Amino acid sequence: MKKIILLFTIFFSSFSFSQYCAFFDFKTDEPEMVVSALKGMMETEWAKNINGTKSLFAYQFNGNTEATHSVQFCFPDEASFANWSLSWFASPVAQVFGEKLNKYITPVKTALNTPAWFKNDWTPDQVFMIWEMEVSDPGKYVKEFASFSQEMAVTQGYEENSYGLGYPISGKNDSFSHFVWVGAPDLESALKRTKDMYNSPEFAEYSKKVSGVRKVVNSYMMVRLADF
């Protein structure tokens, strides 16, 4: 009965924190021009009316991920995303800046991501450790990940940072089905916490529990460069 109550609580929490993040991943050799184009776009009335956050991230030590950067728009609910999506195609200003930005980038992939389970607001975090994985039993994995990550948050001191399990609700490709993220205030903290986690007996036990339902296919760091 306790397990049923715990699982119900996990999924109820997921629904009550429903959010959506649109990822636009790309390659560029001119990041300074990308920042300039984005800054101009985000200063328009169109961008100021977006009900959500607008950020630029860099991918570092990104394994087999071709993208070097990502522009991300995150929304609190379905209506906010729908309004933004419709406004993008209806706004001549947005289209002009979009064409300007395309001169400096090579698009890699787009995805609309949503959390299956998470803790805390991710907007203050500056660095994220990301693990992409193929999960065959999401229900079991959510349960095990929630238990393990909350234990690690206490022992490693990141209770105030964000961490969770997400998946592409649209835009999924063959490489992975879900991704885990853990936020940190800086690069040093992100690396130390990850190293300590890998060396902990709790991680070894957790890995055994989920070995049959998930396979990690890639890992990398995502560093916040700018918020608009």
Short mmCIF file of C-alpha atoms in Angstrom, two decimals:
data_model
loop_
_atom_site.label_atom_id
_atom_site.label_comp_id
_atom_site.label_asym_id
_atom_site.label_seq_id
_atom_site.Cartn_x
_atom_site.Cartn_y
_atom_site.Cartn_z
CA MET A 1 0.00 0.00 0.00
CA LYS A 2 2.86 2.40 0.85
CA LYS A 3 4.41 1.82 -2.60
CA ILE A 4 1.07 2.59 -4.28
CA ILE A 5 0.70 5.81 -2.28
CA LEU A 6 4.28 6.85 -3.12
CA LEU A 7 3.80 6.22 -6.84
CA PHE A 8 0.52 8.14 -6.82
CA THR A 9 2.21 11.06 -5.06
CA ILE A 10 5.03 11.11 -7.63
CA PHE A 11 2.69 11.29 -10.62
CA PHE A 12 0.35 13.77 -8.92
CA SER A 13 3.34 16.06 -8.32
CA SER A 14 4.27 15.78 -11.99
CA PHE A 15 0.86 16.93 -13.17
CA SER A 16 0.68 19.81 -10.67
CA PHE A 17 4.01 21.18 -11.96
CA SER A 18 3.20 20.80 -15.66
CA GLN A 19 5.59 22.89 -17.79
CA TYR A 20 6.90 22.88 -21.34
CA CYS A 21 10.30 23.83 -22.73
CA ALA A 22 10.94 24.28 -26.44
CA PHE A 23 14.58 23.45 -27.28
CA PHE A 24 16.13 24.79 -30.49
CA ASP A 25 19.55 23.13 -30.73
CA PHE A 26 22.06 24.38 -33.28
CA LYS A 27 25.72 24.56 -34.30
CA THR A 28 27.54 27.85 -34.74
CA ASP A 29 31.05 29.19 -35.26
CA GLU A 30 29.93 32.73 -34.52
CA PRO A 31 28.35 32.71 -31.03
CA GLU A 32 28.83 36.48 -30.63
CA MET A 33 26.64 37.09 -33.70
CA VAL A 34 24.02 34.69 -32.35
CA VAL A 35 23.90 36.63 -29.07
CA SER A 36 23.57 39.91 -30.94
CA ALA A 37 20.71 38.61 -33.11
CA LEU A 38 18.93 37.09 -30.14
CA LYS A 39 19.29 40.28 -28.11
CA GLY A 40 17.64 42.25 -30.89
CA MET A 41 14.82 39.72 -31.15
CA MET A 42 14.18 39.66 -27.41
CA GLU A 43 13.93 43.46 -27.21
CA THR A 44 10.88 43.50 -29.52
CA GLU A 45 7.32 43.82 -28.24
CA TRP A 46 6.65 40.32 -29.57
CA ALA A 47 9.26 38.81 -27.26
CA LYS A 48 8.29 40.97 -24.28
CA ASN A 49 4.75 39.56 -24.49
CA ILE A 50 5.91 35.92 -24.22
CA ASN A 51 4.59 34.35 -21.02
CA GLY A 52 7.70 32.33 -20.29
CA THR A 53 11.47 32.37 -19.93
CA LYS A 54 13.91 32.92 -22.81
CA SER A 55 17.48 31.64 -22.50
CA LEU A 56 20.63 30.74 -24.43
CA PHE A 57 22.74 27.76 -23.35
CA ALA A 58 26.06 26.29 -24.47
CA TYR A 59 26.66 22.54 -24.63
CA GLN A 60 30.07 21.56 -23.29
CA PHE A 61 31.85 18.19 -23.49
CA ASN A 62 28.70 17.10 -25.25
CA GLY A 63 29.51 13.53 -26.23
CA ASN A 64 27.76 12.60 -29.48
CA THR A 65 25.55 15.71 -29.50
CA GLU A 66 26.31 17.74 -32.63
CA ALA A 67 24.78 20.96 -31.31
CA THR A 68 26.99 23.58 -29.68
CA HIS A 69 24.18 25.78 -28.31
CA SER A 70 20.49 25.81 -27.53
CA VAL A 71 17.86 28.54 -27.43
CA GLN A 72 15.13 27.55 -25.00
CA PHE A 73 11.68 28.95 -24.33
CA CYS A 74 9.96 27.57 -21.20
CA PHE A 75 6.26 28.00 -20.46
CA PRO A 76 4.16 27.51 -17.32
CA ASP A 77 1.21 25.85 -19.08
CA GLU A 78 -0.28 24.67 -22.36
CA ALA A 79 -2.02 27.96 -23.13
CA SER A 80 1.21 29.96 -22.83
CA PHE A 81 3.00 27.63 -25.23
CA ALA A 82 0.10 27.68 -27.70
CA ASN A 83 -0.02 31.50 -27.69
CA TRP A 84 3.72 31.72 -28.29
CA SER A 85 3.61 29.15 -31.10
CA LEU A 86 0.82 30.96 -32.91
CA SER A 87 2.45 34.36 -32.42
CA TRP A 88 5.75 33.19 -33.92
CA PHE A 89 4.20 32.52 -37.32
CA ALA A 90 1.95 35.58 -37.15
CA SER A 91 4.67 38.09 -36.23
CA PRO A 92 6.62 39.67 -39.13
CA VAL A 93 9.16 40.96 -36.59
CA ALA A 94 9.82 37.45 -35.26
CA GLN A 95 10.22 36.10 -38.78
CA VAL A 96 12.71 38.82 -39.76
CA PHE A 97 14.87 38.15 -36.71
CA GLY A 98 14.52 34.42 -37.27
CA GLU A 99 15.93 34.79 -40.79
CA LYS A 100 18.77 36.95 -39.45
CA LEU A 101 19.63 34.34 -36.84
CA ASN A 102 19.66 31.56 -39.44
CA LYS A 103 22.62 33.25 -41.17
CA TYR A 104 24.86 32.29 -38.24
CA ILE A 105 23.59 28.86 -37.23
CA THR A 106 23.05 25.35 -38.53
CA PRO A 107 19.91 23.84 -36.97
CA VAL A 108 20.44 20.39 -35.43
CA LYS A 109 17.15 19.45 -33.79
CA THR A 110 14.06 20.83 -32.11
CA ALA A 111 11.99 19.30 -29.32
CA LEU A 112 9.19 20.23 -26.97
CA ASN A 113 10.15 18.77 -23.59
CA THR A 114 8.12 18.27 -20.45
CA PRO A 115 9.01 16.86 -17.02
CA ALA A 116 7.84 13.46 -15.83
CA TRP A 117 8.99 14.40 -12.32
CA PHE A 118 11.16 17.17 -10.87
CA LYS A 119 11.98 19.28 -7.83
CA ASN A 120 12.53 23.04 -7.61
CA ASP A 121 12.72 25.88 -10.11
CA TRP A 122 15.49 25.49 -12.70
CA THR A 123 15.70 29.16 -13.75
CA PRO A 124 18.28 30.20 -11.09
CA ASP A 125 20.65 27.30 -11.93
CA GLN A 126 23.63 28.20 -14.10
CA VAL A 127 25.01 24.76 -15.01
CA PHE A 128 23.19 21.49 -15.67
CA MET A 129 24.50 17.96 -15.88
CA ILE A 130 22.40 16.09 -18.46
CA TRP A 131 22.08 12.34 -18.99
CA GLU A 132 20.14 11.11 -22.03
CA MET A 133 18.81 7.57 -21.79
CA GLU A 134 16.50 4.97 -23.24
CA VAL A 135 13.90 3.97 -20.62
CA SER A 136 11.76 0.87 -21.15
CA ASP A 137 9.65 1.14 -17.96
CA PRO A 138 9.02 4.84 -17.18
CA GLY A 139 6.79 4.12 -14.18
CA LYS A 140 9.44 2.09 -12.40
CA TYR A 141 12.22 4.44 -13.36
CA VAL A 142 10.39 7.55 -12.10
CA LYS A 143 9.86 5.84 -8.74
CA GLU A 144 13.50 4.80 -8.36
CA PHE A 145 14.90 8.08 -9.65
CA ALA A 146 12.71 10.19 -7.35
CA SER A 147 13.80 8.22 -4.30
CA PHE A 148 17.51 8.22 -5.21
CA SER A 149 17.77 11.85 -6.35
CA GLN A 150 16.07 13.23 -3.25
CA GLU A 151 18.47 11.22 -1.07
CA MET A 152 21.44 12.57 -3.04
CA ALA A 153 20.10 16.13 -2.80
CA VAL A 154 20.32 15.92 0.99
CA THR A 155 23.72 14.23 1.21
CA GLN A 156 25.33 16.42 -1.47
CA GLY A 157 23.64 19.68 -0.53
CA TYR A 158 21.68 20.55 -3.65
CA GLU A 159 18.20 20.63 -2.09
CA GLU A 160 17.70 24.17 -3.43
CA ASN A 161 18.77 23.34 -6.99
CA SER A 162 16.57 21.74 -9.62
CA TYR A 163 16.73 18.09 -10.61
CA GLY A 164 14.36 15.84 -12.46
CA LEU A 165 13.42 13.49 -15.27
CA GLY A 166 12.06 14.85 -18.55
CA TYR A 167 11.12 13.59 -21.99
CA PRO A 168 10.37 15.02 -25.43
CA ILE A 169 6.59 15.12 -25.72
CA SER A 170 7.15 16.12 -29.36
CA GLY A 171 10.32 15.87 -31.40
CA LYS A 172 11.60 12.54 -30.04
CA ASN A 173 14.32 10.86 -32.06
CA ASP A 174 15.79 7.36 -31.95
CA SER A 175 18.74 8.20 -29.70
CA PHE A 176 16.90 8.54 -26.36
CA SER A 177 13.46 8.53 -24.73
CA HIS A 178 14.14 10.47 -21.49
CA PHE A 179 16.75 12.71 -19.92
CA VAL A 180 17.82 13.44 -16.35
CA TRP A 181 19.08 16.85 -15.29
CA VAL A 182 20.72 18.13 -12.11
CA GLY A 183 21.25 21.88 -11.72
CA ALA A 184 24.07 23.69 -9.96
CA PRO A 185 25.08 27.31 -9.24
CA ASP A 186 28.43 26.96 -11.05
CA LEU A 187 30.67 24.57 -12.97
CA GLU A 188 32.82 23.65 -9.98
CA SER A 189 29.80 22.55 -7.93
CA ALA A 190 28.33 20.59 -10.83
CA LEU A 191 31.54 18.61 -11.38
CA LYS A 192 32.24 17.91 -7.72
CA ARG A 193 28.70 16.76 -7.00
CA THR A 194 28.70 14.46 -10.03
CA LYS A 195 32.05 12.93 -9.10
CA ASP A 196 30.92 12.39 -5.49
CA MET A 197 27.67 10.81 -6.71
CA TYR A 198 29.49 8.34 -8.98
CA ASN A 199 31.70 7.28 -6.06
CA SER A 200 28.85 6.83 -3.57
CA PRO A 201 27.43 3.44 -2.50
CA GLU A 202 23.95 4.89 -3.00
CA PHE A 203 24.66 5.36 -6.71
CA ALA A 204 25.91 1.79 -7.04
CA GLU A 205 22.72 0.47 -5.42
CA TYR A 206 20.51 2.72 -7.55
CA SER A 207 22.29 1.63 -10.75
CA LYS A 208 21.59 -2.02 -9.96
CA LYS A 209 17.90 -1.31 -9.39
CA VAL A 210 17.41 0.45 -12.74
CA SER A 211 19.89 -1.49 -14.90
CA GLY A 212 17.09 -3.51 -16.49
CA VAL A 213 14.89 -0.53 -17.43
CA ARG A 214 17.28 2.19 -18.58
CA LYS A 215 20.40 2.59 -20.69
CA VAL A 216 22.41 5.83 -20.61
CA VAL A 217 23.36 6.84 -24.17
CA ASN A 218 24.95 10.28 -23.68
CA SER A 219 25.94 12.83 -21.06
CA TYR A 220 27.04 16.46 -21.23
CA MET A 221 27.03 19.82 -19.48
CA MET A 222 24.63 22.62 -20.35
CA VAL A 223 25.83 26.10 -19.31
CA ARG A 224 23.56 29.14 -19.13
CA LEU A 225 24.99 31.99 -21.21
CA ALA A 226 22.17 34.53 -21.17
CA ASP A 227 18.59 35.13 -20.13
CA PHE A 228 16.51 37.54 -22.15
#
